[in-house]
């Protein structure tokens, strides 16, 4: 089973379309057939235009009343083109790249587009996230996709926005264009073949008469097309694949962009939340409720099942009140959790039998136990990490007797609706979700906790909008962390440089089991079935004669979650550093060592070679270089880090060269930006990131204890995007994983010292 | 107390110790200035106080009485973006955008004092955190803005 999965993942490298298949856990472990048993009855939901095979006009779902061409496009009489983007804009540029797909086929200029974030409605389901297959609503969905669309997951994550929208949105644009042409043909009484579309107009090819899209929209919206129009060929694109300026940037330089924390409503109140001081614990009572309620500006002190909150007329007053609260608490027996214990437990797991062995080819044990072979062995370790998005978590909710409304920057509008429904008991149809810009997501803003908490607080103030805010400290201490992990390798490398055996046992807490358990409990995979945790370790491209990859689960009541690049965030560091160890043990150049093992994977090989060239691999310039190659979220990224030695264990990170093969891309400038930012994100984790535990709670409070890479340490980054016609992969996450191993491999080149535990600055290194 | 914000005197009735950040955001609904850490560690809350980029999350509003306060909302004048803002668009700097009010304020403060900054000057002045990692573009945009500001000045001069 495990081998088949690996093979199927490799086979698709040569094809441009489908990835994994259904009937087993998908790569991200998000959903499987087993978990769907309970929703089978939903297939019967009929009459939903979205599920029809025919291309037809939607009811305007999510677009309000008016002349919707389909669920994504509305054209007003004044020619304004409203595009519904149901994915969260968290800096990755979806408010521009998804409209680019539509504008290309619709033949309109990007400047004529206005983006709205629609309500969570079925057409906007992210089916790619669930199936990893190219969705095509216009050609008709598979049975599985219909099931999924009937219980929509309107979510942004897993670097899926482009893979999910790439085909659908081009058809959305193309069908709207054909509907406009048909309306014009009818009006002029000519054949539709004699109409063409150009820059927001339909032109009569016979006499050059023109009508604007706005003039035709009302008639066009009633047209039913026969069959599907052809999509443009890649070589004819003028908007897709071009560095279009982002539509959201102008308001992000004037301070006028509205993030969740910037929502201001009439008579709204501000609440600051306090969580139990122990993970999994409970605040059982508030000792000084009346005292705090007597303070100026404080409206109310509330105790919900999630914690306490002080509601006030100003965030600062609420914060001071919240800090002054005194509690009785129940630590749920978790008051002893600490980092030393966690580290010991992880080592114990490495010594035990695995719960899953996703890769087991050949006979690794025989090679390792053969006395003639010299075994290279190393154990790596990474700590828990916080997301620490720049905008602290917050959500504004108004609960009325019949309806509720939320204003929030969240990665999943359907998750918001579900959570407000769960807490208030109000019907979903009466719960409106207003999605703002997100001040960073990174996986944290896909979590349901802060919605539940805000709804529970707002419920205490019926009829009043309440903005519930986590202070930076509450945000950092109540995250859903990237889990701590240990990974042990044993390998035998032949003198020829071939890897005779590669054995990798890892110990960490299952991310999908924890995270999906919070979002959609019925669908949470068991730890043994969780592919997200092992991704990036169990799908290496290198030729290895015998290979075993195994996983042991760490069972601990800490909440872990999806953190930008998930399993790859640690597994790229582990595997690509250990590859370096193997290369050095065999006396080979780390680049050539990798290159020699990629005969089956031309795309990987091309990326590696391009990264080496861009990074001046092998240059005799007194600098130190490290290389890393990793595939995640459908895209292959190679990076070369270049360092200068400033002093003993003191370095300057001069440069990162970064090459990405993400198949076809929509906005190259955004791809570059995601690589630049992804590298900084990876370097912050490598250099500084560590969440530690004592007495069942997190020690780090704020940026002084959980520092970030800043301007002075940030390297110059050059990005190259491979040009090909493969189906698009993601770009939001794949830039992050190779950064740590490229850096650590360069440090080895400089010092001969192998960094096997992150963060690096705690090993006595400094960077400037 | 009376505060001189973006050229207008605003009267607010708040505690002496309330940080300027929260007066702006919650009392005056001027939300361009952001809360990131509350402990002067990230720069998201920066405003120009008497022309100097200052972190307002730890600055009591009372300490700003009698000084000029300039927020991100007033960096563009009469709808005309500043050279820094234009350079930010030219280089497509923001990702999520949350830190960018503070980055732009810090850049304005730097260029007012050091019209032609070196990379070292930028490293020293620009200590704001960007979790999205836009540093390279911030640096490039500052160099571009410096050039544009000098060109503007020579036209005026
Ligand atoms: S919010 Fe003031 S420096 Fe971070
Ligand atoms: S742009 Fe997101 S924190 Fe800087």
PDB file of C-alpha atoms in Angstrom, chain A residues 300 311 397-401 403 455-466:
ATOM      1  CA  UNK A 300     -18.699  42.895  31.877  1.00  0.00           C
ATOM      2  CA  UNK A 311     -15.503  43.233  27.784  1.00  0.00           C
ATOM      3  CA  UNK A 397     -19.257  38.687  16.417  1.00  0.00           C
ATOM      4  CA  UNK A 398     -22.767  40.060  16.757  1.00  0.00           C
ATOM      5  CA  UNK A 399     -25.300  37.610  18.150  1.00  0.00           C
ATOM      6  CA  UNK A 400     -28.978  38.485  17.891  1.00  0.00           C
ATOM      7  CA  UNK A 401     -31.971  36.367  18.763  1.00  0.00           C
ATOM      8  CA  UNK A 403     -29.250  35.754  13.452  1.00  0.00           C
ATOM      9  CA  UNK A 455     -18.880  33.671  19.600  1.00  0.00           C
ATOM     10  CA  UNK A 456     -19.092  32.474  23.198  1.00  0.00           C
ATOM     11  CA  UNK A 457     -18.078  35.928  24.460  1.00  0.00           C
ATOM     12  CA  UNK A 458     -20.437  37.776  22.100  1.00  0.00           C
ATOM     13  CA  UNK A 459     -23.308  35.540  23.180  1.00  0.00           C
ATOM     14  CA  UNK A 460     -22.989  37.177  26.589  1.00  0.00           C
ATOM     15  CA  UNK A 461     -23.757  40.579  25.017  1.00  0.00           C
ATOM     16  CA  UNK A 462     -26.769  39.937  22.759  1.00  0.00           C
ATOM     17  CA  UNK A 463     -27.332  42.611  20.154  1.00  0.00           C
ATOM     18  CA  UNK A 464     -23.887  44.151  20.661  1.00  0.00           C
ATOM     19  CA  UNK A 465     -20.978  43.499  18.305  1.00  0.00           C
ATOM     20  CA  UNK A 466     -17.984  42.350  20.347  1.00  0.00           C
TER      21      UNK A 466
END
